[in-house]
Amino acid sequence: MEAVALNPEFWRGKRILLTGHSGFKGGWLTLWLQSWGAQVSGFALAPATSPSLFDLARVGKGIDSHIGDLCDLSAVQRVMAEVRPEIVLHLAAQPLVREGYRDPIGTYASNVMGTLHVLETIRQVGGVRACVVVTTDKVYANQEWQWPYRENEALGGHDPYSSSKACCELVAQSFAASYFPATRYAEHGLALATARAGNVLGGGDFAADRLVPDVLAAWSRGEPVTLRYPQAVRPWQHALEPLAGYLQLAQGLYEQGTAVAGAWNFGPADTDMCSVGEVVERLAARWPQAPGLQIEPSELHEAGLLRLDSSRARQLLGWRPCWSLDQCLQQTLDWHLAWQRGEDMRAVTQAQLAAYWSRA
C-alpha cells in the first residue's frame, strides 16, 4: 500500500454518514469535514451534556442532521437509504468507563448492537466504498506491561465499556471476513477498518468522569479537583490527532481498497505518555490560582498503564501527531476560557482546526 496524503480536495462533495456527530469527537470531525466541502449527514442521539460542543459550536448548522438511536435498526436503515453514503465514519458509542459499570446493558446495546446495525445496513443498502469503525485503545487485554500494544495483540476488556469495544472489533472483523473479503472486492467494493485511539482531550468536552473536563469544571467553581487514579499512565492526545488518522484511513480505504483494511492504532508520541497527576500539574501551571487537588481512590477497576504502538499508521499511512501534550493542553484551556468569556465558539473551534491543519 501507499502512504496516504490527506487531501481536502478528496473530501469535497463526498457523501459522508458520520454517526456520533452530536458528541465531542464527532462534533470536531463534522466541522472539519464541512470546512472541506463534504456533504455531511450525521446520525446520533441528542447531545449527552449541557452545555455541549454540538450546541455551542452550532455543529448541526449546514449539515443533514438526524437525531436517533443506533439501537433502532429501522431508523439506521432509513437514514442509510436516504443518504446513500460513499463513506461511513462510525463514531457513535457509549464512551465512558464508569458509565459502563453503571449501565452495562445500555453500554453493550449501544456499542455492540449499534455497530452491528450500522454494518448490517451497509450490507443491505450497498454503495459504501469505505467504512471506519472507531473503537478505543482499551480493546486490548491489558497486561499492565511497559511496552506498547500493537494491532495484533490479544483483545480483551476488564470492564463493560472496554469489553463492549473489543466486541465491536470482533463484529467488524467478522463482517469483513464474511461479507466483504478482499478476494471479492471487485464485487462488493467496500473496504472496512477499525481505529483505536487513546485518551483524547480538547475544547468542548463536557462529559462527566473524564479527567480534563472534571478538572476545568471544578476549578471554574473554585473547588479542588478529585483524582481517583493519579498514578495511572495514559496515551494523551488532542482529539484532532486521531481524527486526522480516521480521515487518512478512510481516504486510503476509498482509494486503495482492502489493502488498507484491518485494525489501526493512533496514539501519541512516547514523550507525551504521562500520569493523570502530571496532566493536572501541567494544567495547574496554566491556570491562575488553581485550587489544587485531592485524592479519593475508587473501588472500580481502571487500567494503570496503557500505551499504543502506532508505528503501522506512521509507516504505512504516513500519519503522525502534530501537537505535543503541552500544546494540546494549551489549546484545550484556550477553548475553555474563550467559552467562559462568551466568544463565538463555532469561530473559535474553526480557528483551532485551521491552526492544527496548518501544522499537519
mmCIF file of C-alpha atoms in Angstrom:
data_model
loop_
_atom_site.group_PDB
_atom_site.id
_atom_site.type_symbol
_atom_site.label_atom_id
_atom_site.label_comp_id
_atom_site.label_asym_id
_atom_site.label_seq_id
_atom_site.Cartn_x
_atom_site.Cartn_y
_atom_site.Cartn_z
ATOM 1 C CA MET A 1 0.000 0.000 0.000
ATOM 2 C CA GLU A 2 0.995 3.640 -0.495
ATOM 3 C CA ALA A 3 1.144 6.326 2.161
ATOM 4 C CA VAL A 4 -1.990 8.495 2.212
ATOM 5 C CA ALA A 5 -1.531 12.229 1.823
ATOM 6 C CA LEU A 6 -4.615 13.717 3.471
ATOM 7 C CA ASN A 7 -6.184 15.815 0.733
ATOM 8 C CA PRO A 8 -9.026 18.319 1.316
ATOM 9 C CA GLU A 9 -9.983 18.092 -2.366
ATOM 10 C CA PHE A 10 -10.645 14.379 -1.986
ATOM 11 C CA TRP A 11 -13.407 15.163 0.508
ATOM 12 C CA ARG A 12 -15.097 17.914 -1.487
ATOM 13 C CA GLY A 13 -18.593 16.741 -2.439
ATOM 14 C CA LYS A 14 -18.199 13.269 -0.892
ATOM 15 C CA ARG A 15 -21.355 11.903 0.725
ATOM 16 C CA ILE A 16 -20.430 11.094 4.320
ATOM 17 C CA LEU A 17 -22.516 9.438 7.016
ATOM 18 C CA LEU A 18 -20.975 10.233 10.388
ATOM 19 C CA THR A 19 -22.520 8.537 13.393
ATOM 20 C CA GLY A 20 -21.993 10.328 16.678
ATOM 21 C CA HIS A 21 -21.884 13.837 15.195
ATOM 22 C CA SER A 22 -23.542 15.248 18.326
ATOM 23 C CA GLY A 23 -20.660 14.074 20.516
ATOM 24 C CA PHE A 24 -17.297 15.602 21.349
ATOM 25 C CA LYS A 25 -15.069 13.952 18.721
ATOM 26 C CA GLY A 26 -17.938 13.737 16.270
ATOM 27 C CA GLY A 27 -18.554 17.467 16.543
ATOM 28 C CA TRP A 28 -14.951 18.335 15.751
ATOM 29 C CA LEU A 29 -14.941 15.897 12.829
ATOM 30 C CA THR A 30 -18.214 17.285 11.452
ATOM 31 C CA LEU A 31 -16.848 20.830 11.391
ATOM 32 C CA TRP A 32 -13.605 19.616 9.809
ATOM 33 C CA LEU A 33 -15.381 17.756 7.006
ATOM 34 C CA GLN A 34 -17.762 20.646 6.458
ATOM 35 C CA SER A 35 -14.821 23.046 6.094
ATOM 36 C CA TRP A 36 -13.537 20.850 3.254
ATOM 37 C CA GLY A 37 -16.844 20.845 1.394
ATOM 38 C CA ALA A 38 -18.012 17.311 2.196
ATOM 39 C CA GLN A 39 -21.725 16.531 2.157
ATOM 40 C CA VAL A 40 -22.038 15.504 5.806
ATOM 41 C CA SER A 41 -25.029 13.653 7.216
ATOM 42 C CA GLY A 42 -24.988 12.902 10.920
ATOM 43 C CA PHE A 43 -26.876 10.308 12.940
ATOM 44 C CA ALA A 44 -26.720 10.316 16.731
ATOM 45 C CA LEU A 45 -28.598 10.732 19.961
ATOM 46 C CA ALA A 46 -29.199 14.266 21.191
ATOM 47 C CA PRO A 47 -26.137 15.726 22.959
ATOM 48 C CA ALA A 48 -25.475 13.920 26.220
ATOM 49 C CA THR A 49 -24.367 17.047 28.106
ATOM 50 C CA SER A 50 -25.495 20.611 28.537
ATOM 51 C CA PRO A 51 -23.540 22.614 27.529
ATOM 52 C CA SER A 52 -22.159 20.651 24.583
ATOM 53 C CA LEU A 53 -19.833 21.252 21.667
ATOM 54 C CA PHE A 54 -22.741 20.430 19.357
ATOM 55 C CA ASP A 55 -24.780 23.344 20.668
ATOM 56 C CA LEU A 56 -22.009 25.854 21.424
ATOM 57 C CA ALA A 57 -20.274 25.469 18.041
ATOM 58 C CA ARG A 58 -23.572 25.029 16.163
ATOM 59 C CA VAL A 59 -22.304 21.762 14.703
ATOM 60 C CA GLY A 60 -25.652 20.951 13.102
ATOM 61 C CA LYS A 61 -25.622 24.142 11.034
ATOM 62 C CA GLY A 62 -25.278 23.441 7.321
ATOM 63 C CA ILE A 63 -25.341 19.640 7.560
ATOM 64 C CA ASP A 64 -28.001 16.949 7.291
ATOM 65 C CA SER A 65 -28.509 16.173 10.989
ATOM 66 C CA HIS A 66 -30.573 13.186 12.142
ATOM 67 C CA ILE A 67 -31.240 12.625 15.851
ATOM 68 C CA GLY A 68 -31.937 8.978 16.565
ATOM 69 C CA ASP A 69 -30.751 5.814 18.283
ATOM 70 C CA LEU A 70 -28.415 3.274 16.679
ATOM 71 C CA CYS A 71 -30.248 0.603 18.637
ATOM 72 C CA ASP A 72 -33.251 1.315 16.392
ATOM 73 C CA LEU A 73 -32.409 -0.727 13.307
ATOM 74 C CA SER A 74 -35.254 0.727 11.237
ATOM 75 C CA ALA A 75 -34.034 4.270 11.943
ATOM 76 C CA VAL A 76 -30.494 3.368 10.831
ATOM 77 C CA GLN A 77 -31.910 1.775 7.676
ATOM 78 C CA ARG A 78 -33.987 4.860 6.846
ATOM 79 C CA VAL A 79 -31.040 7.226 7.207
ATOM 80 C CA MET A 80 -28.649 4.991 5.258
ATOM 81 C CA ALA A 81 -31.161 4.613 2.403
ATOM 82 C CA GLU A 82 -31.793 8.356 2.338
ATOM 83 C CA VAL A 83 -28.142 9.452 2.482
ATOM 84 C CA ARG A 84 -26.646 6.718 0.245
ATOM 85 C CA PRO A 85 -23.190 7.491 1.653
ATOM 86 C CA GLU A 86 -19.922 6.766 -0.083
ATOM 87 C CA ILE A 87 -18.043 6.792 3.235
ATOM 88 C CA VAL A 88 -19.269 5.829 6.711
ATOM 89 C CA LEU A 89 -17.407 7.067 9.796
ATOM 90 C CA HIS A 90 -18.862 5.234 12.789
ATOM 91 C CA LEU A 91 -18.043 7.144 15.978
ATOM 92 C CA ALA A 92 -21.321 6.850 17.921
ATOM 93 C CA ALA A 93 -20.923 4.984 21.205
ATOM 94 C CA GLN A 94 -21.398 4.983 24.931
ATOM 95 C CA PRO A 95 -17.827 6.224 25.559
ATOM 96 C CA LEU A 96 -17.334 6.247 29.349
ATOM 97 C CA VAL A 97 -15.763 3.549 31.527
ATOM 98 C CA ARG A 98 -17.674 4.431 34.692
ATOM 99 C CA GLU A 99 -20.996 4.730 32.845
ATOM 100 C CA GLY A 100 -20.307 1.218 31.548
ATOM 101 C CA TYR A 101 -20.213 -0.014 35.151
ATOM 102 C CA ARG A 102 -23.468 1.829 35.941
ATOM 103 C CA ASP A 103 -25.322 0.649 32.818
ATOM 104 C CA PRO A 104 -23.709 -2.429 31.258
ATOM 105 C CA ILE A 105 -26.805 -3.420 29.285
ATOM 106 C CA GLY A 106 -27.117 0.022 27.702
ATOM 107 C CA THR A 107 -23.394 0.103 27.019
ATOM 108 C CA TYR A 108 -23.357 -3.247 25.210
ATOM 109 C CA ALA A 109 -26.575 -2.362 23.362
ATOM 110 C CA SER A 110 -25.163 0.922 22.091
ATOM 111 C CA ASN A 111 -21.640 -0.203 21.344
ATOM 112 C CA VAL A 112 -22.180 -3.734 20.053
ATOM 113 C CA MET A 113 -25.697 -3.792 18.615
ATOM 114 C CA GLY A 114 -25.342 -0.224 17.358
ATOM 115 C CA THR A 115 -22.231 -1.214 15.420
ATOM 116 C CA LEU A 116 -23.938 -4.361 14.158
ATOM 117 C CA HIS A 117 -26.874 -2.291 12.910
ATOM 118 C CA VAL A 118 -24.556 0.073 11.039
ATOM 119 C CA LEU A 119 -22.636 -2.749 9.357
ATOM 120 C CA GLU A 120 -25.717 -4.802 8.503
ATOM 121 C CA THR A 121 -27.399 -1.734 6.999
ATOM 122 C CA ILE A 122 -24.301 -1.015 4.921
ATOM 123 C CA ARG A 123 -24.530 -4.591 3.661
ATOM 124 C CA GLN A 124 -28.235 -4.232 2.827
ATOM 125 C CA VAL A 125 -28.183 -0.806 1.202
ATOM 126 C CA GLY A 126 -24.854 -1.078 -0.618
ATOM 127 C CA GLY A 127 -22.861 1.654 -2.294
ATOM 128 C CA VAL A 128 -20.475 2.376 0.595
ATOM 129 C CA ARG A 129 -16.841 2.384 -0.533
ATOM 130 C CA ALA A 130 -15.101 2.915 2.815
ATOM 131 C CA CYS A 131 -16.120 2.355 6.436
ATOM 132 C CA VAL A 132 -14.116 3.229 9.552
ATOM 133 C CA VAL A 133 -15.359 1.794 12.852
ATOM 134 C CA VAL A 134 -13.878 3.717 15.771
ATOM 135 C CA THR A 135 -13.193 1.746 18.938
ATOM 136 C CA THR A 136 -10.592 2.548 21.645
ATOM 137 C CA ASP A 137 -7.152 1.704 22.982
ATOM 138 C CA LYS A 138 -8.934 -0.173 25.777
ATOM 139 C CA VAL A 139 -9.839 -3.082 23.467
ATOM 140 C CA TYR A 140 -6.575 -4.834 24.367
ATOM 141 C CA ALA A 141 -6.247 -7.489 27.051
ATOM 142 C CA ASN A 142 -4.201 -5.156 29.222
ATOM 143 C CA GLN A 143 -1.327 -6.882 30.993
ATOM 144 C CA GLU A 144 -0.033 -3.623 32.560
ATOM 145 C CA TRP A 145 3.294 -4.173 30.843
ATOM 146 C CA GLN A 146 5.736 -1.421 29.850
ATOM 147 C CA TRP A 147 5.811 -1.890 26.091
ATOM 148 C CA PRO A 148 3.058 -0.555 23.831
ATOM 149 C CA TYR A 149 0.294 -2.663 22.299
ATOM 150 C CA ARG A 150 0.337 -3.447 18.593
ATOM 151 C CA GLU A 151 -2.692 -4.142 16.453
ATOM 152 C CA ASN A 152 -2.101 -7.915 16.518
ATOM 153 C CA GLU A 153 -2.151 -8.161 20.330
ATOM 154 C CA ALA A 154 -4.943 -10.099 22.026
ATOM 155 C CA LEU A 155 -8.261 -8.328 22.541
ATOM 156 C CA GLY A 156 -9.905 -8.248 25.947
ATOM 157 C CA GLY A 157 -11.512 -5.724 28.244
ATOM 158 C CA HIS A 158 -11.833 -5.910 32.028
ATOM 159 C CA ASP A 159 -14.797 -3.544 32.381
ATOM 160 C CA PRO A 160 -18.075 -3.444 30.385
ATOM 161 C CA TYR A 161 -17.065 -0.427 28.285
ATOM 162 C CA SER A 162 -13.709 -1.908 27.258
ATOM 163 C CA SER A 163 -15.226 -5.330 26.661
ATOM 164 C CA SER A 164 -18.029 -3.872 24.535
ATOM 165 C CA LYS A 165 -15.490 -2.095 22.348
ATOM 166 C CA ALA A 166 -13.454 -5.287 21.957
ATOM 167 C CA CYS A 167 -16.709 -6.909 20.834
ATOM 168 C CA CYS A 168 -17.041 -4.159 18.205
ATOM 169 C CA GLU A 169 -13.655 -5.162 16.857
ATOM 170 C CA LEU A 170 -14.780 -8.781 16.582
ATOM 171 C CA VAL A 171 -18.042 -7.789 14.891
ATOM 172 C CA ALA A 172 -16.143 -5.685 12.345
ATOM 173 C CA GLN A 173 -13.630 -8.477 11.712
ATOM 174 C CA SER A 174 -16.439 -10.982 11.221
ATOM 175 C CA PHE A 175 -18.361 -8.767 8.790
ATOM 176 C CA ALA A 176 -15.216 -8.008 6.809
ATOM 177 C CA ALA A 177 -14.358 -11.704 6.526
ATOM 178 C CA SER A 178 -17.904 -12.914 5.901
ATOM 179 C CA TYR A 179 -19.353 -10.283 3.592
ATOM 180 C CA PHE A 180 -16.542 -8.010 2.371
ATOM 181 C CA PRO A 181 -13.447 -10.204 1.885
ATOM 182 C CA ALA A 182 -10.528 -8.946 -0.148
ATOM 183 C CA THR A 183 -10.976 -11.822 -2.605
ATOM 184 C CA ARG A 184 -14.389 -10.410 -3.612
ATOM 185 C CA TYR A 185 -13.543 -6.707 -3.501
ATOM 186 C CA ALA A 186 -14.362 -6.215 -7.191
ATOM 187 C CA GLU A 187 -17.866 -7.499 -6.422
ATOM 188 C CA HIS A 188 -18.756 -5.668 -3.203
ATOM 189 C CA GLY A 189 -16.436 -2.641 -3.448
ATOM 190 C CA LEU A 190 -16.223 -1.976 0.324
ATOM 191 C CA ALA A 191 -13.071 -1.691 2.418
ATOM 192 C CA LEU A 192 -13.543 -1.798 6.209
ATOM 193 C CA ALA A 193 -11.151 -0.837 9.008
ATOM 194 C CA THR A 194 -11.201 -0.219 12.754
ATOM 195 C CA ALA A 195 -9.396 2.626 14.506
ATOM 196 C CA ARG A 196 -8.075 2.545 18.075
ATOM 197 C CA ALA A 197 -7.058 5.772 19.820
ATOM 198 C CA GLY A 198 -6.093 6.803 23.326
ATOM 199 C CA ASN A 199 -7.434 9.365 25.771
ATOM 200 C CA VAL A 200 -8.399 12.418 23.754
ATOM 201 C CA LEU A 201 -8.546 15.991 25.002
ATOM 202 C CA GLY A 202 -9.807 19.218 23.500
ATOM 203 C CA GLY A 203 -12.246 22.060 23.818
ATOM 204 C CA GLY A 204 -15.934 21.254 24.078
ATOM 205 C CA ASP A 205 -15.714 18.031 26.075
ATOM 206 C CA PHE A 206 -18.145 18.363 28.989
ATOM 207 C CA ALA A 207 -18.562 14.668 29.817
ATOM 208 C CA ALA A 208 -18.542 13.640 33.464
ATOM 209 C CA ASP A 209 -15.874 11.252 34.742
ATOM 210 C CA ARG A 210 -13.257 12.466 32.269
ATOM 211 C CA LEU A 211 -10.103 13.992 33.661
ATOM 212 C CA VAL A 212 -9.744 17.367 31.960
ATOM 213 C CA PRO A 213 -13.488 18.231 31.861
ATOM 214 C CA ASP A 214 -13.685 17.361 35.576
ATOM 215 C CA VAL A 215 -10.603 19.481 36.332
ATOM 216 C CA LEU A 216 -11.830 22.526 34.419
ATOM 217 C CA ALA A 217 -15.340 22.265 35.873
ATOM 218 C CA ALA A 218 -14.039 22.015 39.442
ATOM 219 C CA TRP A 219 -11.537 24.846 39.101
ATOM 220 C CA SER A 220 -14.143 27.045 37.421
ATOM 221 C CA ARG A 221 -16.223 26.622 40.594
ATOM 222 C CA GLY A 222 -13.183 27.432 42.725
ATOM 223 C CA GLU A 223 -13.014 23.873 44.052
ATOM 224 C CA PRO A 224 -10.120 21.380 44.122
ATOM 225 C CA VAL A 225 -10.365 18.535 41.645
ATOM 226 C CA THR A 226 -10.767 14.963 42.901
ATOM 227 C CA LEU A 227 -8.483 12.329 41.341
ATOM 228 C CA ARG A 228 -9.219 8.606 41.503
ATOM 229 C CA TYR A 229 -6.085 7.226 39.827
ATOM 230 C CA PRO A 230 -3.328 9.902 39.929
ATOM 231 C CA GLN A 231 -0.575 7.387 39.033
ATOM 232 C CA ALA A 232 -2.393 5.906 36.019
ATOM 233 C CA VAL A 233 -0.499 6.460 32.746
ATOM 234 C CA ARG A 234 -2.474 7.117 29.573
ATOM 235 C CA PRO A 235 -1.787 7.967 25.904
ATOM 236 C CA TRP A 236 -2.998 11.595 25.969
ATOM 237 C CA GLN A 237 -3.579 13.494 22.731
ATOM 238 C CA HIS A 238 -5.756 16.203 21.236
ATOM 239 C CA ALA A 239 -8.907 14.870 19.570
ATOM 240 C CA LEU A 240 -7.734 16.247 16.217
ATOM 241 C CA GLU A 241 -4.793 13.821 16.166
ATOM 242 C CA PRO A 242 -6.802 10.585 15.861
ATOM 243 C CA LEU A 243 -9.466 12.379 13.791
ATOM 244 C CA ALA A 244 -6.767 13.137 11.224
ATOM 245 C CA GLY A 245 -5.921 9.442 11.348
ATOM 246 C CA TYR A 246 -9.539 8.440 10.742
ATOM 247 C CA LEU A 247 -9.668 10.745 7.722
ATOM 248 C CA GLN A 248 -6.409 9.362 6.308
ATOM 249 C CA LEU A 249 -7.643 5.841 6.913
ATOM 250 C CA ALA A 250 -10.995 6.454 5.211
ATOM 251 C CA GLN A 251 -9.315 8.139 2.249
ATOM 252 C CA GLY A 252 -6.899 5.218 1.970
ATOM 253 C CA LEU A 253 -9.733 2.689 2.079
ATOM 254 C CA TYR A 254 -11.581 4.587 -0.650
ATOM 255 C CA GLU A 255 -8.529 4.935 -2.919
ATOM 256 C CA GLN A 256 -6.644 1.686 -2.227
ATOM 257 C CA GLY A 257 -9.384 -0.681 -1.128
ATOM 258 C CA THR A 258 -8.770 -3.653 1.128
ATOM 259 C CA ALA A 259 -5.001 -3.064 1.151
ATOM 260 C CA VAL A 260 -5.754 -0.552 3.920
ATOM 261 C CA ALA A 261 -8.289 -2.728 5.775
ATOM 262 C CA GLY A 262 -7.846 -4.077 9.294
ATOM 263 C CA ALA A 263 -7.078 -2.508 12.657
ATOM 264 C CA TRP A 264 -5.034 0.673 13.188
ATOM 265 C CA ASN A 265 -3.644 2.382 16.292
ATOM 266 C CA PHE A 266 -3.475 6.180 16.514
ATOM 267 C CA GLY A 267 -1.578 7.126 19.658
ATOM 268 C CA PRO A 268 0.716 9.941 20.802
ATOM 269 C CA ALA A 269 4.497 10.013 20.880
ATOM 270 C CA ASP A 270 6.118 8.224 23.836
ATOM 271 C CA THR A 271 7.239 11.606 25.182
ATOM 272 C CA ASP A 272 3.571 12.518 25.702
ATOM 273 C CA MET A 273 2.819 9.477 27.834
ATOM 274 C CA CYS A 274 2.385 10.681 31.393
ATOM 275 C CA SER A 275 0.321 10.110 34.515
ATOM 276 C CA VAL A 276 -3.021 11.610 35.442
ATOM 277 C CA GLY A 277 -1.341 13.587 38.201
ATOM 278 C CA GLU A 278 1.209 15.080 35.818
ATOM 279 C CA VAL A 279 -1.509 16.188 33.382
ATOM 280 C CA VAL A 280 -3.231 18.031 36.238
ATOM 281 C CA GLU A 281 0.060 19.631 37.291
ATOM 282 C CA ARG A 282 0.659 20.870 33.728
ATOM 283 C CA LEU A 283 -2.850 22.320 33.620
ATOM 284 C CA ALA A 284 -2.373 23.958 37.021
ATOM 285 C CA ALA A 285 0.725 25.730 35.713
ATOM 286 C CA ARG A 286 -1.524 27.382 33.104
ATOM 287 C CA TRP A 287 -4.486 28.145 35.382
ATOM 288 C CA PRO A 288 -4.231 31.216 37.629
ATOM 289 C CA GLN A 289 -4.606 30.261 41.288
ATOM 290 C CA ALA A 290 -5.633 26.665 40.603
ATOM 291 C CA PRO A 291 -7.484 25.366 43.691
ATOM 292 C CA GLY A 292 -5.423 22.174 43.737
ATOM 293 C CA LEU A 293 -6.479 18.536 44.019
ATOM 294 C CA GLN A 294 -7.490 15.781 46.408
ATOM 295 C CA ILE A 295 -7.241 12.006 46.140
ATOM 296 C CA GLU A 296 -10.239 9.690 46.545
ATOM 297 C CA PRO A 297 -9.349 6.168 45.351
ATOM 298 C CA SER A 298 -12.120 4.253 43.600
ATOM 299 C CA GLU A 299 -13.003 0.593 44.005
ATOM 300 C CA LEU A 300 -13.823 0.340 40.278
ATOM 301 C CA HIS A 301 -11.054 -1.148 38.167
ATOM 302 C CA GLU A 302 -9.310 1.015 35.576
ATOM 303 C CA ALA A 303 -6.057 0.267 33.770
ATOM 304 C CA GLY A 304 -2.924 1.576 35.446
ATOM 305 C CA LEU A 305 -0.672 1.618 32.367
ATOM 306 C CA LEU A 306 -1.677 1.599 28.728
ATOM 307 C CA ARG A 307 0.454 2.522 25.714
ATOM 308 C CA LEU A 308 -0.169 2.227 21.981
ATOM 309 C CA ASP A 309 2.278 1.316 19.229
ATOM 310 C CA SER A 310 1.270 3.449 16.239
ATOM 311 C CA SER A 311 4.207 2.533 14.024
ATOM 312 C CA ARG A 312 1.917 0.895 11.456
ATOM 313 C CA ALA A 313 -0.035 4.127 10.946
ATOM 314 C CA ARG A 314 3.153 6.176 10.846
ATOM 315 C CA GLN A 315 4.990 3.952 8.394
ATOM 316 C CA LEU A 316 2.178 2.815 6.102
ATOM 317 C CA LEU A 317 -0.387 5.639 6.223
ATOM 318 C CA GLY A 318 2.110 8.421 6.820
ATOM 319 C CA TRP A 319 0.122 9.634 9.840
ATOM 320 C CA ARG A 320 1.919 11.434 12.654
ATOM 321 C CA PRO A 321 0.910 13.575 15.657
ATOM 322 C CA CYS A 322 1.331 17.342 15.177
ATOM 323 C CA TRP A 323 0.758 18.777 18.661
ATOM 324 C CA SER A 324 2.700 17.922 21.796
ATOM 325 C CA LEU A 325 0.848 17.288 25.032
ATOM 326 C CA ASP A 326 1.658 20.803 26.226
ATOM 327 C CA GLN A 327 0.228 22.263 23.010
ATOM 328 C CA CYS A 328 -2.824 20.037 23.384
ATOM 329 C CA LEU A 329 -3.427 21.232 26.954
ATOM 330 C CA GLN A 330 -2.951 24.854 25.943
ATOM 331 C CA GLN A 331 -5.436 24.556 23.075
ATOM 332 C CA THR A 332 -7.937 22.869 25.386
ATOM 333 C CA LEU A 333 -7.586 25.555 28.039
ATOM 334 C CA ASP A 334 -7.750 28.352 25.454
ATOM 335 C CA TRP A 335 -11.042 26.942 24.144
ATOM 336 C CA HIS A 336 -12.481 26.667 27.643
ATOM 337 C CA LEU A 337 -11.510 30.215 28.605
ATOM 338 C CA ALA A 338 -12.900 31.563 25.318
ATOM 339 C CA TRP A 339 -16.210 29.875 26.144
ATOM 340 C CA GLN A 340 -16.198 31.412 29.618
ATOM 341 C CA ARG A 341 -15.650 34.833 28.017
ATOM 342 C CA GLY A 342 -18.733 34.319 25.861
ATOM 343 C CA GLU A 343 -16.941 34.167 22.493
ATOM 344 C CA ASP A 344 -18.386 32.655 19.314
ATOM 345 C CA MET A 345 -17.415 29.025 19.879
ATOM 346 C CA ARG A 346 -18.028 27.947 16.306
ATOM 347 C CA ALA A 347 -15.460 30.519 15.199
ATOM 348 C CA VAL A 348 -13.052 29.522 17.993
ATOM 349 C CA THR A 349 -13.369 25.834 17.070
ATOM 350 C CA GLN A 350 -12.854 26.552 13.379
ATOM 351 C CA ALA A 351 -9.783 28.658 14.192
ATOM 352 C CA GLN A 352 -8.243 25.812 16.181
ATOM 353 C CA LEU A 353 -8.998 23.436 13.317
ATOM 354 C CA ALA A 354 -7.217 25.770 10.919
ATOM 355 C CA ALA A 355 -4.256 26.082 13.289
ATOM 356 C CA TYR A 356 -3.955 22.287 13.509
ATOM 357 C CA TRP A 357 -4.231 21.795 9.749
ATOM 358 C CA SER A 358 -1.510 24.399 9.155
ATOM 359 C CA ARG A 359 0.821 22.159 11.186
ATOM 360 C CA ALA A 360 -0.289 18.851 9.691
#
